[in-house]
Short mmCIF file of C-alpha atoms in Angstrom, two decimals:
data_model
loop_
_atom_site.label_atom_id
_atom_site.label_comp_id
_atom_site.label_asym_id
_atom_site.label_seq_id
_atom_site.Cartn_x
_atom_site.Cartn_y
_atom_site.Cartn_z
CA MET A 1 -95.19 -39.17 -26.08
CA SER A 2 -95.49 -37.58 -22.64
CA ALA A 3 -91.76 -38.04 -22.09
CA LEU A 4 -91.02 -36.34 -25.41
CA VAL A 5 -93.13 -33.35 -24.40
CA ALA A 6 -91.25 -33.07 -21.10
CA LEU A 7 -87.91 -33.21 -22.93
CA ALA A 8 -88.91 -30.51 -25.41
CA GLY A 9 -87.51 -27.80 -23.13
CA CYS A 10 -84.05 -29.40 -22.94
CA LYS A 11 -81.14 -28.00 -24.93
CA ALA A 12 -78.86 -30.56 -26.57
CA GLU A 13 -75.62 -28.78 -25.62
CA VAL A 14 -73.42 -31.86 -25.97
CA LEU A 15 -74.77 -32.74 -29.43
CA ALA A 16 -75.15 -29.12 -30.56
CA PRO A 17 -72.17 -27.29 -29.00
CA SER A 18 -70.99 -23.76 -29.68
CA GLY A 19 -67.25 -24.32 -29.37
CA ASP A 20 -64.90 -26.05 -31.80
CA VAL A 21 -63.39 -28.36 -29.18
CA ALA A 22 -66.81 -29.53 -28.02
CA ALA A 23 -67.86 -29.97 -31.65
CA ARG A 24 -64.88 -32.25 -32.34
CA GLN A 25 -65.68 -34.21 -29.17
CA ARG A 26 -69.26 -34.53 -30.44
CA ASP A 27 -67.97 -35.85 -33.76
CA LEU A 28 -65.80 -38.41 -31.97
CA LEU A 29 -68.81 -39.54 -29.93
CA VAL A 30 -71.03 -39.88 -33.02
CA GLN A 31 -68.39 -41.70 -35.07
CA SER A 32 -67.69 -44.17 -32.26
CA THR A 33 -71.40 -44.83 -31.81
CA LEU A 34 -71.94 -45.46 -35.52
CA LEU A 35 -69.01 -47.86 -35.63
CA MET A 36 -70.40 -49.84 -32.69
CA LEU A 37 -73.85 -49.90 -34.26
CA LEU A 38 -72.33 -51.84 -37.17
CA ILE A 39 -72.18 -54.76 -34.74
CA ILE A 40 -75.08 -53.98 -32.42
CA VAL A 41 -77.80 -53.58 -35.07
CA PRO A 42 -77.08 -56.84 -36.98
CA VAL A 43 -76.85 -58.80 -33.70
CA MET A 44 -80.21 -57.44 -32.52
CA LEU A 45 -81.85 -58.20 -35.89
CA LEU A 46 -80.35 -61.71 -36.05
CA THR A 47 -81.52 -62.41 -32.50
CA VAL A 48 -85.11 -61.72 -33.52
CA PHE A 49 -84.67 -63.62 -36.80
CA PHE A 50 -83.27 -66.79 -35.15
CA ALA A 51 -85.92 -66.74 -32.44
CA TRP A 52 -88.62 -66.56 -35.11
CA LYS A 53 -87.08 -69.09 -37.55
CA TYR A 54 -86.30 -71.76 -34.98
CA ARG A 55 -89.48 -71.46 -33.01
CA SER A 56 -91.03 -74.75 -31.90
CA LYS A 57 -93.95 -74.51 -34.36
CA ASN A 58 -91.68 -74.17 -37.40
CA LYS A 59 -91.29 -77.78 -38.46
CA GLU A 60 -89.37 -76.82 -41.62
CA ALA A 61 -86.36 -75.42 -39.71
CA ASP A 62 -83.25 -77.58 -39.75
CA TYR A 63 -82.67 -79.56 -36.57
CA GLN A 64 -79.02 -80.58 -36.05
CA PRO A 65 -78.52 -81.76 -32.44
CA ASP A 66 -74.89 -82.81 -33.08
CA TRP A 67 -73.76 -79.50 -34.62
CA ASP A 68 -70.80 -77.93 -32.77
CA HIS A 69 -68.65 -75.94 -35.22
CA SER A 70 -68.77 -73.71 -38.27
CA THR A 71 -65.64 -72.13 -39.72
CA LYS A 72 -67.65 -69.48 -41.51
CA LEU A 73 -69.49 -68.47 -38.35
CA GLU A 74 -66.25 -68.41 -36.33
CA LEU A 75 -64.66 -66.16 -38.95
CA VAL A 76 -67.55 -63.72 -38.85
CA ILE A 77 -67.87 -63.77 -35.07
CA TRP A 78 -64.18 -63.00 -34.47
CA ALA A 79 -63.00 -61.10 -37.56
CA VAL A 80 -65.70 -58.44 -37.71
CA PRO A 81 -65.44 -57.39 -34.04
CA LEU A 82 -61.64 -57.42 -34.32
CA LEU A 83 -61.76 -55.03 -37.27
CA LEU A 84 -64.19 -52.85 -35.35
CA ILE A 85 -61.90 -52.72 -32.31
CA ILE A 86 -58.96 -51.77 -34.53
CA CYS A 87 -60.98 -48.92 -36.06
CA LEU A 88 -62.24 -47.75 -32.65
CA GLY A 89 -58.73 -47.93 -31.21
CA ALA A 90 -57.25 -45.84 -34.01
CA LEU A 91 -60.09 -43.30 -33.81
CA THR A 92 -59.80 -43.04 -30.03
CA TRP A 93 -56.00 -42.77 -30.05
CA VAL A 94 -56.01 -39.94 -32.58
CA GLY A 95 -58.94 -38.16 -30.91
CA THR A 96 -57.48 -38.49 -27.41
CA HIS A 97 -54.21 -36.85 -28.40
CA LEU A 98 -55.84 -34.26 -30.63
CA LEU A 99 -58.33 -33.24 -27.91
CA ASP A 100 -55.92 -33.46 -24.98
CA PRO A 101 -57.11 -30.71 -22.58
CA TYR A 102 -53.47 -29.70 -21.95
CA ARG A 103 -52.77 -29.29 -25.67
CA PRO A 104 -52.98 -25.70 -26.97
CA LEU A 105 -55.55 -25.21 -29.70
CA ASP A 106 -54.45 -25.56 -33.31
CA ARG A 107 -57.58 -23.87 -34.65
CA THR A 108 -60.49 -21.74 -33.47
CA ASP A 109 -62.92 -23.27 -35.94
CA VAL A 110 -62.89 -25.53 -38.99
CA ASN A 111 -61.62 -22.79 -41.30
CA THR A 112 -59.43 -20.75 -38.93
CA PRO A 113 -56.08 -22.14 -37.75
CA VAL A 114 -54.42 -20.55 -34.74
CA THR A 115 -51.54 -18.26 -35.73
CA GLU A 116 -49.18 -15.94 -33.90
CA GLU A 117 -51.72 -13.17 -34.33
CA HIS A 118 -54.18 -14.92 -32.01
CA GLN A 119 -53.90 -13.85 -28.38
CA THR A 120 -54.80 -16.55 -25.86
CA LEU A 121 -56.95 -15.45 -22.93
CA LYS A 122 -55.68 -16.85 -19.63
CA VAL A 123 -58.22 -17.60 -16.90
CA GLU A 124 -57.37 -19.01 -13.47
CA VAL A 125 -60.20 -21.04 -11.93
CA VAL A 126 -60.62 -22.00 -8.27
CA ALA A 127 -63.35 -24.40 -7.14
CA LEU A 128 -64.53 -23.15 -3.74
CA ASP A 129 -67.21 -24.42 -1.37
CA TRP A 130 -69.63 -23.91 -3.17
CA LYS A 131 -68.90 -21.39 -5.88
CA TRP A 132 -66.50 -20.75 -8.73
CA LEU A 133 -63.78 -18.08 -8.64
CA PHE A 134 -62.44 -16.82 -11.98
CA ILE A 135 -59.24 -14.76 -12.02
CA TYR A 136 -58.14 -12.92 -15.16
CA PRO A 137 -54.39 -12.44 -14.46
CA GLU A 138 -53.64 -10.34 -17.53
CA GLN A 139 -56.62 -8.04 -16.92
CA GLY A 140 -56.08 -7.98 -13.13
CA ILE A 141 -59.74 -8.68 -12.29
CA ALA A 142 -61.74 -11.54 -10.78
CA THR A 143 -65.36 -12.70 -10.71
CA VAL A 144 -67.42 -15.18 -8.74
CA ASN A 145 -69.92 -17.42 -10.56
CA ARG A 146 -69.57 -15.48 -13.81
CA LEU A 147 -67.30 -16.16 -16.77
CA VAL A 148 -67.09 -13.79 -19.72
CA VAL A 149 -64.87 -14.61 -22.72
CA PRO A 150 -64.50 -13.18 -26.23
CA GLU A 151 -65.70 -15.37 -29.09
CA ASP A 152 -63.25 -17.02 -31.49
CA THR A 153 -60.45 -16.51 -28.96
CA PRO A 154 -58.36 -19.42 -27.59
CA ILE A 155 -58.84 -19.74 -23.84
CA GLU A 156 -56.35 -21.37 -21.48
CA PHE A 157 -57.82 -22.36 -18.12
CA SER A 158 -55.61 -23.13 -15.13
CA LEU A 159 -57.65 -24.90 -12.48
CA THR A 160 -57.32 -25.86 -8.84
CA SER A 161 -59.54 -26.42 -5.82
CA SER A 162 -59.53 -24.97 -2.32
CA THR A 163 -60.72 -28.05 -0.44
CA VAL A 164 -62.04 -31.17 -2.19
CA MET A 165 -61.77 -32.48 -5.74
CA ASN A 166 -64.31 -31.00 -8.13
CA ALA A 167 -64.94 -30.98 -11.88
CA PHE A 168 -65.24 -27.97 -14.20
CA TYR A 169 -67.57 -28.43 -17.16
CA ILE A 170 -69.00 -26.11 -19.82
CA PRO A 171 -70.72 -28.58 -22.18
CA SER A 172 -70.95 -26.12 -25.07
CA MET A 173 -67.24 -25.25 -24.96
CA ALA A 174 -65.09 -28.27 -24.09
CA GLY A 175 -64.90 -31.44 -22.07
CA MET A 176 -64.88 -31.85 -18.32
CA ILE A 177 -61.63 -31.38 -16.36
CA TYR A 178 -60.95 -32.05 -12.69
CA ALA A 179 -59.89 -29.34 -10.24
CA MET A 180 -57.92 -30.76 -7.30
CA PRO A 181 -56.43 -29.15 -4.18
CA GLY A 182 -52.67 -28.80 -4.24
CA MET A 183 -52.56 -29.38 -8.00
CA GLU A 184 -53.00 -27.35 -11.18
CA THR A 185 -54.80 -28.77 -14.21
CA LYS A 186 -55.17 -27.25 -17.67
CA LEU A 187 -58.00 -26.94 -20.15
CA HIS A 188 -58.03 -25.26 -23.56
CA GLY A 189 -61.25 -24.22 -25.26
CA VAL A 190 -62.96 -21.69 -27.50
CA MET A 191 -66.43 -20.25 -28.00
CA ASN A 192 -67.52 -19.62 -31.58
CA GLU A 193 -71.01 -18.25 -31.07
CA PRO A 194 -72.09 -15.40 -28.77
CA GLY A 195 -74.57 -16.19 -26.03
CA ASP A 196 -74.99 -17.41 -22.46
CA TYR A 197 -74.07 -21.00 -21.71
CA LYS A 198 -74.35 -23.28 -18.70
CA GLY A 199 -71.31 -24.01 -16.54
CA ILE A 200 -71.56 -26.62 -13.82
CA ALA A 201 -69.66 -28.58 -11.20
CA SER A 202 -70.00 -32.13 -12.49
CA HIS A 203 -68.50 -33.82 -9.44
CA PHE A 204 -70.37 -34.03 -6.13
CA SER A 205 -68.60 -31.95 -3.50
CA GLY A 206 -70.94 -31.57 -0.54
CA ALA A 207 -74.05 -29.87 0.71
CA GLY A 208 -74.00 -26.88 -1.68
CA PHE A 209 -73.18 -28.87 -4.80
CA SER A 210 -76.57 -28.32 -6.43
CA GLY A 211 -76.08 -24.55 -6.45
CA MET A 212 -72.49 -24.64 -7.72
CA HIS A 213 -73.12 -23.45 -11.26
CA PHE A 214 -72.38 -20.33 -13.28
CA VAL A 215 -73.15 -18.58 -16.55
CA ALA A 216 -70.47 -18.55 -19.23
CA THR A 217 -71.00 -15.62 -21.58
CA ALA A 218 -69.39 -15.43 -25.01
CA THR A 219 -69.31 -11.99 -26.56
CA ASP A 220 -67.38 -10.02 -29.15
CA GLN A 221 -64.11 -8.30 -28.29
CA ALA A 222 -65.84 -4.97 -27.69
CA GLY A 223 -68.24 -6.61 -25.26
CA PHE A 224 -65.37 -8.28 -23.41
CA ASP A 225 -63.48 -4.99 -23.14
CA ALA A 226 -66.62 -3.36 -21.76
CA PHE A 227 -66.93 -6.16 -19.19
CA VAL A 228 -63.34 -5.60 -18.04
CA ALA A 229 -63.87 -1.83 -17.78
CA GLU A 230 -67.13 -2.31 -15.88
CA THR A 231 -65.48 -4.72 -13.44
CA LYS A 232 -62.60 -2.34 -12.78
CA ALA A 233 -64.99 0.54 -12.21
CA ALA A 234 -66.97 -1.47 -9.64
CA GLY A 235 -63.96 -1.65 -7.29
CA GLY A 236 -63.01 -4.30 -4.77
CA MET A 237 -59.71 -5.97 -3.92
CA LEU A 238 -59.17 -9.73 -3.85
CA ASP A 239 -56.17 -10.17 -1.60
CA ARG A 240 -55.32 -13.01 0.74
CA THR A 241 -57.66 -11.79 3.47
CA ALA A 242 -60.58 -11.33 1.07
CA TYR A 243 -59.92 -14.76 -0.45
CA LEU A 244 -60.02 -16.51 2.93
CA GLU A 245 -63.37 -14.85 3.64
CA LEU A 246 -64.65 -15.88 0.19
CA ALA A 247 -63.40 -19.45 0.62
CA ALA A 248 -65.61 -20.03 3.66
CA PRO A 249 -68.39 -22.53 2.78
CA SER A 250 -71.52 -20.85 1.44
CA GLN A 251 -74.36 -21.82 -0.89
CA ASN A 252 -76.06 -20.20 -3.89
CA GLU A 253 -73.64 -17.29 -3.97
CA PRO A 254 -74.61 -14.31 -6.18
CA VAL A 255 -72.30 -12.94 -8.84
CA ARG A 256 -69.63 -10.61 -7.51
CA THR A 257 -66.57 -8.93 -9.04
CA TYR A 258 -63.17 -7.64 -7.95
CA ALA A 259 -61.35 -4.79 -9.66
CA ASP A 260 -57.91 -5.79 -8.40
CA VAL A 261 -56.30 -9.14 -7.55
CA ASP A 262 -53.16 -10.19 -5.71
CA PRO A 263 -50.90 -11.26 -8.64
CA ILE A 264 -49.65 -14.40 -6.87
CA LEU A 265 -52.92 -15.36 -5.18
CA PHE A 266 -53.56 -18.29 -7.52
CA ALA A 267 -50.03 -19.61 -6.98
CA ARG A 268 -50.65 -19.50 -3.23
CA VAL A 269 -53.96 -21.31 -3.61
CA VAL A 270 -52.30 -24.07 -5.63
CA ASN A 271 -49.51 -24.35 -3.04
CA ILE A 272 -51.98 -24.25 -0.11
CA CYS A 273 -50.32 -21.30 1.59
CA VAL A 274 -52.82 -18.45 1.44
CA GLU A 275 -52.96 -18.28 5.22
CA ASP A 276 -50.44 -15.94 6.82
CA GLY A 277 -47.31 -17.70 8.01
CA LYS A 278 -47.95 -21.00 6.21
CA ILE A 279 -45.11 -22.42 4.16
CA CYS A 280 -45.93 -23.12 0.51
CA MET A 281 -45.66 -26.63 -0.91
CA ALA A 282 -43.31 -25.39 -3.64
CA GLU A 283 -41.02 -23.86 -1.03
CA MET A 284 -40.98 -27.07 0.98
CA MET A 285 -40.29 -29.13 -2.16
CA GLU A 286 -37.47 -26.75 -3.10
CA ILE A 287 -35.92 -27.23 0.33
CA ASP A 288 -36.26 -31.00 -0.02
CA ALA A 289 -34.83 -30.94 -3.55
CA ALA A 290 -31.77 -29.04 -2.27
CA GLY A 291 -31.11 -31.70 0.34
CA GLY A 292 -33.42 -30.62 3.13
CA ALA A 293 -32.94 -27.94 5.76
CA GLY A 294 -29.25 -28.65 6.15
CA HIS A 295 -27.36 -29.87 9.20
CA ALA A 296 -29.66 -27.97 11.53
CA GLY A 297 -32.64 -29.71 10.00
CA MET A 298 -31.09 -33.13 10.55
CA MET A 299 -30.45 -32.23 14.18
CA ASN A 300 -34.14 -31.51 14.57
CA LEU A 301 -34.99 -35.04 13.43
CA MET A 302 -32.30 -37.03 15.25
CA PRO A 303 -30.17 -35.26 17.89
CA ARG A 304 -26.65 -36.66 18.15
CA TYR A 305 -24.81 -37.05 21.42
CA ALA A 306 -21.28 -38.22 22.16
CA SER A 307 -20.72 -41.37 24.19
CA ALA A 308 -18.13 -41.76 26.91
CA ASP A 309 -15.53 -43.04 24.43
CA GLY A 310 -16.14 -40.18 22.00
CA ARG A 311 -18.30 -42.03 19.54
CA ALA A 312 -21.41 -40.25 18.15
CA LEU A 313 -24.68 -41.82 19.19
CA ALA A 314 -28.03 -41.18 17.55
CA ILE A 315 -30.75 -40.72 20.16
CA PRO A 316 -34.39 -41.09 18.98
CA VAL A 317 -36.37 -37.88 19.00
CA LEU A 318 -38.81 -39.30 21.55
CA GLY A 319 -36.04 -39.52 24.13
CA GLY A 320 -33.74 -36.92 25.60
CA ASN A 321 -33.73 -33.15 24.97
CA LEU A 322 -35.65 -32.47 21.76
CA ASN A 323 -34.71 -29.96 19.10
CA MET A 324 -37.87 -28.51 17.57
CA ILE A 325 -38.62 -26.78 14.25
CA GLN A 326 -40.54 -23.61 14.96
CA GLY A 327 -41.21 -22.71 11.31
CA PHE A 328 -39.95 -21.23 8.07
CA CYS A 329 -40.13 -17.60 7.06
CA GLY A 330 -40.40 -16.20 3.56
CA PRO A 331 -39.24 -12.80 2.32
CA ASP A 332 -42.74 -11.33 2.32
CA GLU A 333 -43.57 -12.23 5.91
CA GLU A 334 -43.16 -10.08 9.00
CA ALA A 335 -40.79 -11.15 11.77
CA ARG A 336 -42.08 -14.29 13.44
CA MET A 337 -41.72 -16.06 16.71
CA LEU A 338 -37.99 -16.68 16.96
CA THR A 339 -35.86 -18.51 19.48
CA GLN A 340 -33.40 -17.09 21.90
CA ARG A 341 -30.81 -19.47 20.46
CA VAL A 342 -30.95 -19.93 16.68
CA VAL A 343 -29.11 -22.42 14.48
CA ILE A 344 -28.68 -21.45 10.82
CA ALA A 345 -28.62 -23.91 7.92
CA PRO A 346 -25.03 -24.11 6.58
CA ARG A 347 -25.87 -23.24 2.98
CA GLU A 348 -28.17 -21.00 1.03
CA ILE A 349 -30.72 -22.37 -1.44
CA THR A 350 -29.84 -20.87 -4.81
CA GLU A 351 -31.36 -23.27 -7.33
CA PRO A 352 -34.49 -22.01 -9.13
CA GLY A 353 -37.80 -23.35 -7.92
CA PRO A 354 -41.43 -23.38 -9.07
CA MET A 355 -42.43 -20.40 -6.93
CA ARG A 356 -39.55 -18.13 -7.93
CA GLY A 357 -41.35 -17.07 -11.09
CA ALA A 358 -44.36 -16.09 -9.01
CA GLY A 359 -42.33 -13.60 -6.98
CA LEU A 360 -41.40 -15.83 -4.05
CA THR A 361 -37.85 -16.76 -3.10
CA PRO A 362 -36.67 -19.74 -1.08
CA PRO A 363 -37.17 -19.42 2.67
CA ARG A 364 -34.55 -19.76 5.37
CA GLY A 365 -34.69 -22.22 8.24
CA ILE A 366 -35.44 -21.12 11.80
CA PHE A 367 -34.84 -23.66 14.50
CA ALA A 368 -35.36 -23.66 18.26
CA LYS A 369 -32.57 -25.11 20.37
CA GLU A 370 -34.68 -25.17 23.49
CA PRO A 371 -38.45 -25.75 23.49
CA ASN A 372 -40.82 -23.04 24.67
CA GLN A 373 -38.11 -20.36 24.62
CA PHE A 374 -39.27 -17.83 22.03
CA SER A 375 -39.07 -14.06 21.82
CA GLN A 376 -40.35 -11.49 19.39
CA ILE A 377 -37.93 -9.68 17.07
CA PRO A 378 -39.09 -6.14 16.26
CA PRO A 379 -40.32 -5.92 12.64
CA GLU A 380 -37.95 -3.06 11.83
CA ALA A 381 -35.04 -5.23 12.90
CA GLY A 382 -36.05 -8.52 11.39
CA ALA A 383 -38.34 -8.15 8.39
CA GLY A 384 -36.85 -9.53 5.20
CA LYS A 385 -33.63 -10.74 6.83
CA ASP A 386 -32.10 -14.12 7.60
CA PHE A 387 -31.22 -14.87 11.21
#
């Protein structure tokens, strides 16, 4: 009774959710539990019954020391659980595909299917140490530790992490989804009732984990529009410099807002290239997909020298005069440390890549022929050009 009193203040968010996706997950949980109870309850009752019937004082119970087989019992013991597993498998298979977090919603509630008239709200989520960053790309705003969404509106979350793996979870809206550095995961959800709901990090991520939670507010469209207008009026710019300051580890961060956001900031976070001068993973993969950095790139890995009889010899990079890669430059970077002698890759990368849609184009290779021989190219002479 004391335990029940202590639990009276708890809110059953998982069993009484406010979003349609979470409600269907609740139904799947309840249906699976009821199916399993069809086996569990009879077994528990029969255990008590057999213990009572065949107790040592019951002289009327049958005693058959040579008994070893019963076809009827074997049929019950194997057939019933097999049927249960078939039912559970079918239920789980259908539910898993229907509630796939990457699958766009087919309805906002039981009576409202999603049509072309429904506009999906896009939210980009970054798990930081130890706070949550929410970017609204279509509205051009961002918030820290506060999520506001309109009710009965499909929401598409794109999630990543700045450092370690974490897990994003709003029990009243949808299931848990991981946020991982260098990757982008998806989650679709909807809120059907206005109110404030708990959002948590459900995966331990370090010292500030206990304070890594936020309030998810569901409101009507007018309330959401007012939130956007209020955020824009408050000012603040979330660019690469501001993001790096925000990403520094901190605990129990208060709510803060940004009126403007770098449009490709999230793409840079996913590709781990927010820092100035750091090549993005997508750019590197595009170079690799096109065959690498060309002949000059191969020379950096294995310099080739001619022998006395004219044959080409491959000399390991740990011996002889090394060729060194100084770096790669993108179109949005200022002129970098360049060499006095530069070798250019023999071809240009023209195939589309994952970052091209985000406003970035493939970089060009810059290679040093001699180590420790670098000079600065004036920005007005070098910015945005290939050398």
